[in-house]
Tab-separated table of C-alpha atoms and ligand atoms in Angstrom:
chain	number	residue	atom	x	y	z
A	1	UNK	CA	39.225	26.425	-6.956
A	2	UNK	CA	37.627	25.689	-3.630
A	3	UNK	CA	36.091	22.192	-3.151
A	4	UNK	CA	32.747	24.023	-2.338
A	5	UNK	CA	32.896	25.926	-5.812
A	6	UNK	CA	33.875	22.341	-7.636
A	7	UNK	CA	30.807	20.888	-6.170
A	8	UNK	CA	28.524	23.645	-7.240
A	9	UNK	CA	29.865	23.377	-10.576
A	10	UNK	CA	29.563	19.490	-10.780
A	11	UNK	CA	25.839	19.903	-9.603
A	12	UNK	CA	25.306	22.276	-12.415
A	13	UNK	CA	26.903	20.200	-14.997
A	14	UNK	CA	24.716	17.186	-13.813
A	15	UNK	CA	22.710	15.709	-16.408
A	16	UNK	CA	19.531	15.430	-14.138
A	17	UNK	CA	19.467	19.067	-12.825
A	18	UNK	CA	18.700	19.677	-9.361
A	19	UNK	CA	15.293	21.431	-8.418
A	20	UNK	CA	13.541	18.389	-9.038
A	21	UNK	CA	10.811	17.315	-6.536
A	22	UNK	CA	12.066	14.011	-4.928
A	23	UNK	CA	11.734	13.590	-1.572
A	24	UNK	CA	14.516	14.241	0.649
A	25	UNK	CA	17.103	11.296	0.799
A	26	UNK	CA	15.548	9.816	-2.034
A	27	UNK	CA	17.681	6.985	-3.199
A	28	UNK	CA	16.416	6.518	-6.827
A	29	UNK	CA	17.154	10.335	-7.408
A	30	UNK	CA	20.773	9.559	-6.459
A	31	UNK	CA	20.807	6.441	-8.771
A	32	UNK	CA	19.351	8.182	-11.667
A	33	UNK	CA	21.755	11.206	-11.408
A	34	UNK	CA	24.595	8.823	-11.232
A	35	UNK	CA	23.417	6.787	-14.143
A	36	UNK	CA	23.092	9.874	-16.210
A	37	UNK	CA	26.243	11.767	-15.241
A	38	UNK	CA	28.084	8.361	-16.204
A	39	UNK	CA	26.344	7.993	-19.444
A	40	UNK	CA	27.073	11.563	-20.438
A	41	UNK	CA	25.529	13.787	-23.029
A	42	UNK	CA	24.816	11.835	-26.071
A	43	UNK	CA	22.037	9.561	-24.655
A	44	UNK	CA	18.180	9.241	-25.336
A	45	UNK	CA	16.229	8.306	-22.313
A	46	UNK	CA	12.867	6.744	-21.876
A	47	UNK	CA	11.342	6.720	-18.424
A	48	UNK	CA	8.149	4.638	-17.337
A	49	UNK	CA	5.573	5.862	-15.204
A	50	UNK	CA	6.625	6.417	-11.410
A	51	UNK	CA	8.322	8.535	-9.002
A	52	UNK	CA	11.195	9.285	-11.303
A	53	UNK	CA	9.106	10.600	-13.847
A	54	UNK	CA	6.744	12.615	-11.734
A	55	UNK	CA	9.476	13.925	-9.623
A	56	UNK	CA	11.451	15.201	-12.679
A	57	UNK	CA	9.013	16.267	-15.037
A	58	UNK	CA	6.228	18.577	-13.719
A	59	UNK	CA	4.829	20.430	-16.729
A	60	UNK	CA	6.175	22.599	-18.364
A	61	UNK	CA	9.504	21.787	-16.314
A	62	UNK	CA	12.075	19.195	-16.848
A	63	UNK	CA	15.222	17.962	-15.116
A	64	UNK	CA	16.573	15.982	-17.902
A	65	UNK	CA	19.293	17.654	-20.218
A	66	UNK	CA	18.834	15.230	-22.916
A	67	UNK	CA	16.282	13.727	-25.144
A	68	UNK	CA	13.683	12.124	-22.660
A	69	UNK	CA	10.320	10.605	-23.357
A	70	UNK	CA	8.017	9.503	-20.748
A	71	UNK	CA	6.137	5.916	-21.785
A	72	UNK	CA	3.517	4.333	-19.955
A	73	UNK	CA	3.915	2.026	-16.996
A	74	UNK	CA	4.470	-0.978	-19.155
A	75	UNK	CA	6.457	0.073	-22.176
A	76	UNK	CA	9.471	1.758	-21.385
A	77	UNK	CA	11.624	-0.840	-22.909
A	78	UNK	CA	9.288	-1.035	-26.168
A	79	UNK	CA	9.620	2.615	-26.863
A	80	UNK	CA	13.346	2.655	-26.378
A	81	UNK	CA	13.328	-0.080	-28.886
A	82	UNK	CA	11.096	1.832	-31.459
A	83	UNK	CA	13.817	4.767	-31.086
A	84	UNK	CA	16.764	2.372	-31.609
A	85	UNK	CA	15.191	1.063	-34.755
A	86	UNK	CA	14.338	4.475	-36.024
A	87	UNK	CA	18.094	5.387	-35.287
A	88	UNK	CA	19.270	2.679	-37.401
A	89	UNK	CA	16.774	3.471	-40.280
A	90	UNK	CA	18.307	6.656	-40.608
A	91	UNK	CA	21.737	5.541	-40.194
A	92	UNK	CA	22.332	7.545	-37.324
A	93	UNK	CA	22.707	4.611	-34.581
A	94	UNK	CA	26.380	5.659	-33.616
A	95	UNK	CA	25.280	9.183	-32.435
A	96	UNK	CA	23.438	8.190	-29.175
A	97	UNK	CA	23.337	5.637	-26.627
A	98	UNK	CA	19.740	4.599	-25.623
A	99	UNK	CA	18.708	3.971	-21.802
A	100	UNK	CA	15.423	2.543	-20.852
A	101	UNK	CA	14.270	3.055	-17.249
A	102	UNK	CA	11.606	1.783	-15.034
A	103	UNK	CA	11.089	1.132	-11.166
A	104	UNK	CA	10.598	-2.109	-9.650
A	105	UNK	CA	6.798	-2.368	-10.505
A	106	UNK	CA	7.232	-1.087	-14.213
A	107	UNK	CA	9.899	-3.433	-14.793
A	108	UNK	CA	9.176	-6.819	-12.903
A	109	UNK	CA	5.369	-6.663	-13.094
A	110	UNK	CA	3.955	-4.374	-15.292
A	111	UNK	CA	6.433	-4.108	-18.203
A	112	UNK	CA	7.846	-7.371	-18.088
A	113	UNK	CA	6.511	-8.331	-21.216
A	114	UNK	CA	7.792	-5.569	-23.391
A	115	UNK	CA	11.054	-5.839	-21.625
A	116	UNK	CA	11.234	-9.407	-22.685
A	117	UNK	CA	10.601	-8.765	-26.121
A	118	UNK	CA	13.400	-5.805	-25.985
A	119	UNK	CA	16.002	-8.604	-24.820
A	120	UNK	CA	14.536	-11.291	-27.295
A	121	UNK	CA	15.071	-8.992	-30.069
A	122	UNK	CA	18.506	-8.008	-29.128
A	123	UNK	CA	18.129	-4.332	-29.178
A	124	UNK	CA	21.295	-2.090	-28.325
A	125	UNK	CA	19.718	-0.627	-25.228
A	126	UNK	CA	20.631	-0.514	-21.648
A	127	UNK	CA	17.662	-1.041	-19.466
A	128	UNK	CA	18.093	0.363	-15.817
A	129	UNK	CA	15.431	-0.849	-13.082
A	130	UNK	CA	15.344	1.441	-10.148
A	131	UNK	CA	14.473	-1.078	-7.275
A	132	UNK	CA	13.047	0.706	-4.318
A	133	UNK	CA	10.831	-2.307	-3.776
A	134	UNK	CA	7.263	-1.123	-3.912
A	135	UNK	CA	5.160	1.315	-6.012
A	136	UNK	CA	6.049	4.382	-4.115
A	137	UNK	CA	4.432	6.809	-6.357
A	138	UNK	CA	0.972	5.668	-5.990
A	139	UNK	CA	0.747	4.892	-2.417
A	140	UNK	CA	3.399	1.965	-1.410
A	141	UNK	CA	1.762	-0.968	-3.101
A	142	UNK	CA	3.644	-4.117	-2.947
A	143	UNK	CA	5.443	-5.234	-6.392
A	144	UNK	CA	7.337	-8.323	-7.372
A	145	UNK	CA	10.355	-6.882	-5.819
A	146	UNK	CA	9.212	-6.051	-2.332
A	147	UNK	CA	11.042	-8.271	0.172
A	148	UNK	CA	9.591	-10.925	2.324
A	149	UNK	CA	7.411	-9.639	5.190
A	150	UNK	CA	7.620	-5.931	4.406
A	151	UNK	CA	4.786	-3.820	5.336
A	152	UNK	CA	3.265	-2.181	2.016
A	153	UNK	CA	-0.334	-0.789	1.865
A	154	UNK	CA	-1.553	-3.884	-0.022
A	155	UNK	CA	0.581	-6.298	1.978
A	156	UNK	CA	-0.043	-4.962	5.451
A	157	UNK	CA	1.014	-6.622	8.734
A	158	UNK	CA	-1.749	-7.514	11.316
A	159	UNK	CA	-3.061	-10.279	13.508
A	160	UNK	CA	-2.687	-13.013	10.534
A	161	UNK	CA	-0.103	-11.533	8.648
A	162	UNK	CA	3.654	-10.718	8.818
A	163	UNK	CA	3.384	-8.448	5.851
A	164	UNK	CA	4.348	-9.325	2.134
A	165	UNK	CA	4.185	-13.155	1.900
A	166	UNK	CA	6.456	-13.471	-1.119
A	167	UNK	CA	9.974	-13.349	-1.671
A	168	UNK	CA	11.707	-10.896	-4.207
A	169	UNK	CA	11.288	-11.868	-7.901
A	170	UNK	CA	14.829	-12.806	-9.236
A	171	UNK	CA	14.556	-10.302	-12.063
A	172	UNK	CA	18.263	-10.214	-12.896
A	173	UNK	CA	18.077	-14.202	-13.372
A	174	UNK	CA	14.875	-13.718	-15.518
A	175	UNK	CA	16.971	-10.946	-17.853
A	176	UNK	CA	19.853	-13.404	-17.844
A	177	UNK	CA	17.546	-16.261	-18.951
A	178	UNK	CA	17.130	-14.295	-22.132
A	179	UNK	CA	20.805	-14.868	-23.298
A	180	UNK	CA	21.627	-11.298	-23.100
A	181	UNK	CA	25.408	-10.038	-22.967
A	182	UNK	CA	25.259	-8.239	-19.594
A	183	UNK	CA	23.379	-8.224	-16.481
A	184	UNK	CA	24.558	-6.407	-13.222
A	185	UNK	CA	23.051	-5.444	-9.749
A	186	UNK	CA	24.077	-2.398	-8.056
A	187	UNK	CA	23.420	-0.124	-4.953
A	188	UNK	CA	23.443	3.700	-4.274
A	189	UNK	CA	25.626	2.526	-1.293
A	190	UNK	CA	28.456	2.047	-3.815
A	191	UNK	CA	28.641	4.743	-6.480
A	192	UNK	CA	31.855	4.013	-7.909
A	193	UNK	CA	30.637	0.584	-8.564
A	194	UNK	CA	27.543	1.598	-10.015
A	195	UNK	CA	29.446	4.037	-12.319
A	196	UNK	CA	31.732	1.217	-13.466
A	197	UNK	CA	28.963	-0.923	-14.230
A	198	UNK	CA	27.052	1.934	-16.365
A	199	UNK	CA	30.215	2.451	-18.451
A	200	UNK	CA	30.971	-1.174	-19.031
A	201	UNK	CA	27.176	-1.663	-20.162
A	202	UNK	CA	27.097	1.106	-22.330
A	203	UNK	CA	30.393	-0.394	-24.039
A	204	UNK	CA	28.657	-3.743	-24.838
A	205	UNK	CA	26.412	-3.986	-27.900
A	206	UNK	CA	23.129	-5.684	-27.325
A	207	UNK	CA	20.736	-5.632	-24.737
A	208	UNK	CA	21.662	-4.927	-21.024
A	209	UNK	CA	20.062	-5.093	-17.745
A	210	UNK	CA	21.003	-3.193	-14.589
A	211	UNK	CA	19.294	-3.494	-11.290
A	212	UNK	CA	19.932	-0.557	-8.839
A	213	UNK	CA	18.991	-0.898	-5.108
A	214	UNK	CA	17.389	2.419	-3.971
A	215	UNK	CA	15.975	3.045	-0.650
A	216	UNK	CA	12.947	5.185	-0.398
A	217	UNK	CA	12.555	6.982	2.900
A	218	UNK	CA	8.773	7.515	2.536
A	219	UNK	CA	7.786	3.989	1.759
A	220	UNK	CA	10.544	2.283	3.723
A	221	UNK	CA	10.058	4.716	6.714
A	222	UNK	CA	13.538	5.257	7.640
A	223	UNK	CA	15.236	8.675	8.081
A	224	UNK	CA	16.114	10.605	4.910
A	225	UNK	CA	19.821	10.838	6.098
A	226	UNK	CA	19.934	6.996	6.546
A	227	UNK	CA	19.579	6.199	2.752
A	228	UNK	CA	23.441	5.327	2.326
A	229	UNK	CA	23.397	3.626	5.590
A	230	UNK	CA	20.169	1.367	4.924
A	231	UNK	CA	21.595	0.460	1.555
A	232	UNK	CA	24.834	-0.511	2.761
A	233	UNK	CA	23.314	-2.740	5.181
A	234	UNK	CA	21.271	-4.372	2.708
A	235	UNK	CA	24.688	-5.421	0.852
A	236	UNK	CA	26.578	-6.229	4.164
A	237	UNK	CA	23.742	-8.398	5.546
A	238	UNK	CA	23.730	-10.717	2.232
A	239	UNK	CA	20.328	-9.596	1.321
A	240	UNK	CA	21.040	-7.625	-1.660
A	241	UNK	CA	24.065	-9.323	-3.366
A	242	UNK	CA	26.066	-7.099	-6.033
A	243	UNK	CA	27.303	-9.009	-8.987
A	244	UNK	CA	27.808	-8.837	-12.729
A	245	UNK	CA	26.813	-11.607	-15.121
A	246	UNK	CA	28.276	-11.819	-18.696
A	247	UNK	CA	26.599	-14.070	-21.070
A	248	UNK	CA	24.852	-15.807	-18.356
A	249	UNK	CA	28.213	-16.639	-16.165
A	250	UNK	CA	28.880	-14.588	-13.089
A	251	UNK	CA	32.075	-12.600	-13.689
A	252	UNK	CA	32.228	-10.478	-10.598
A	253	UNK	CA	30.882	-10.314	-7.235
A	254	UNK	CA	31.192	-7.508	-4.329
A	255	UNK	CA	32.578	-9.536	-1.362
A	256	UNK	CA	31.515	-8.418	2.016
A	257	UNK	CA	34.157	-7.518	4.262
A	258	UNK	CA	32.120	-7.779	7.463
A	259	UNK	CA	28.702	-9.432	7.608
A	260	UNK	CA	26.118	-7.717	9.448
A	261	UNK	CA	22.829	-9.244	11.067
A	262	UNK	CA	19.599	-8.902	9.082
A	263	UNK	CA	18.052	-7.262	12.394
A	264	UNK	CA	20.703	-4.262	12.002
A	265	UNK	CA	19.146	-3.657	8.425
A	266	UNK	CA	15.285	-4.221	9.306
A	267	UNK	CA	15.256	-2.315	12.437
A	268	UNK	CA	16.261	0.843	10.726
A	269	UNK	CA	12.995	0.771	8.573
A	270	UNK	CA	9.300	1.404	9.750
A	271	UNK	CA	8.192	-0.993	7.064
A	272	UNK	CA	9.379	-3.903	9.391
A	273	UNK	CA	8.847	-2.572	12.815
A	274	UNK	CA	6.060	-5.261	13.229
A	275	UNK	CA	8.831	-8.060	12.854
A	276	UNK	CA	10.142	-6.938	16.541
A	277	UNK	CA	6.837	-6.670	18.121
A	278	UNK	CA	4.320	-9.498	17.440
A	279	UNK	CA	4.665	-12.887	19.580
A	280	UNK	CA	6.832	-15.117	17.590
A	281	UNK	CA	8.991	-12.477	15.742
A	282	UNK	CA	12.315	-14.427	16.804
A	283	UNK	CA	11.295	-17.254	14.268
A	284	UNK	CA	10.639	-14.829	11.525
A	285	UNK	CA	13.895	-12.825	11.886
A	286	UNK	CA	15.630	-16.554	11.668
A	287	UNK	CA	13.817	-17.130	8.378
A	288	UNK	CA	14.989	-13.871	6.997
A	289	UNK	CA	18.555	-14.298	8.256
A	290	UNK	CA	18.534	-17.836	6.649
A	291	UNK	CA	17.586	-16.165	3.316
A	292	UNK	CA	20.396	-13.720	3.772
A	293	UNK	CA	22.783	-16.361	4.738
A	294	UNK	CA	21.686	-18.878	1.530
A	295	UNK	CA	22.408	-15.832	-0.855
A	296	UNK	CA	25.734	-15.392	0.824
A	297	UNK	CA	26.658	-19.042	0.031
A	298	UNK	CA	24.830	-18.995	-3.191
A	299	UNK	CA	27.071	-15.942	-4.866
A	300	UNK	CA	30.066	-16.786	-2.489
A	301	UNK	CA	29.998	-13.235	-1.107
A	302	UNK	CA	32.352	-14.000	1.877
B	1	SF4	S1	8.255	8.207	-2.631
B	1	SF4	FE1	10.332	7.340	-2.465
B	1	SF4	S2	11.114	6.926	-4.583
B	1	SF4	FE2	9.464	8.544	-4.640
B	1	SF4	S3	10.545	10.357	-4.490
B	1	SF4	FE3	10.025	10.034	-2.503
B	1	SF4	S4	11.763	8.986	-1.585
B	1	SF4	FE4	11.977	9.083	-3.829
């Protein structure tokens, strides 16, 4: 079999079918496809409102090759919890694994209450947060996971502002504080690592949380062909640490082989272009570099 034929067959086999309407170079689509292909056939999936739902389910079509339900922005975790309880009541809980999904806004802002409840009640569900660092589907508004000084339509840069004034909410730490058995971060730049974490999470009984860093060419204003390059630089600068926590303890980190300066990451993206223009920008770059360095130290990434 030629490599081309094998690739075509793999694409046709994919649990998230091709032909959906994601933008070219969408990191979220790649992340979701990898999660679903790793999870395999026997899964039931919920998805909060957001890009993932909009680009994959234009009525009457669907790219999902498994039972899939669209929840509201806030309740993907609660809908998944209802499915889990119903399967248990029917004695069929061994027949399917349940994955709840949401973007960063649905997870860290609007849906955090339902997610917290799902963790607290101990449902056997993997929750996946696709972190593209803003509300892309509704016009690139700032979310709780938008990075410091990024431009968004609700945190614009201008004469009196450098962009988003807050740092990324530490959602993995919030998830871990619930005492759940497994929390991990991943990136579309390292798909084997992502696959390994999905497999591991699905083998653990109880609530699991996986946060995947997924560049968005539209909202980050980078070239679509640079998605993996941008994702990799986020990790290599130390801004996005990749790690696993089991029962509240960090059990593995992805080491940085060669540290990259934050400028290399920031200058590829239009959402940070103001950082290289306004007088005094050097000080702001130093602040972001200090944040990356502190993360490298905190997680012992080098
Ligand atoms: S706006 Fe961003 S997240 Fe949404 S489909 Fe396009 S690239 Fe993907």
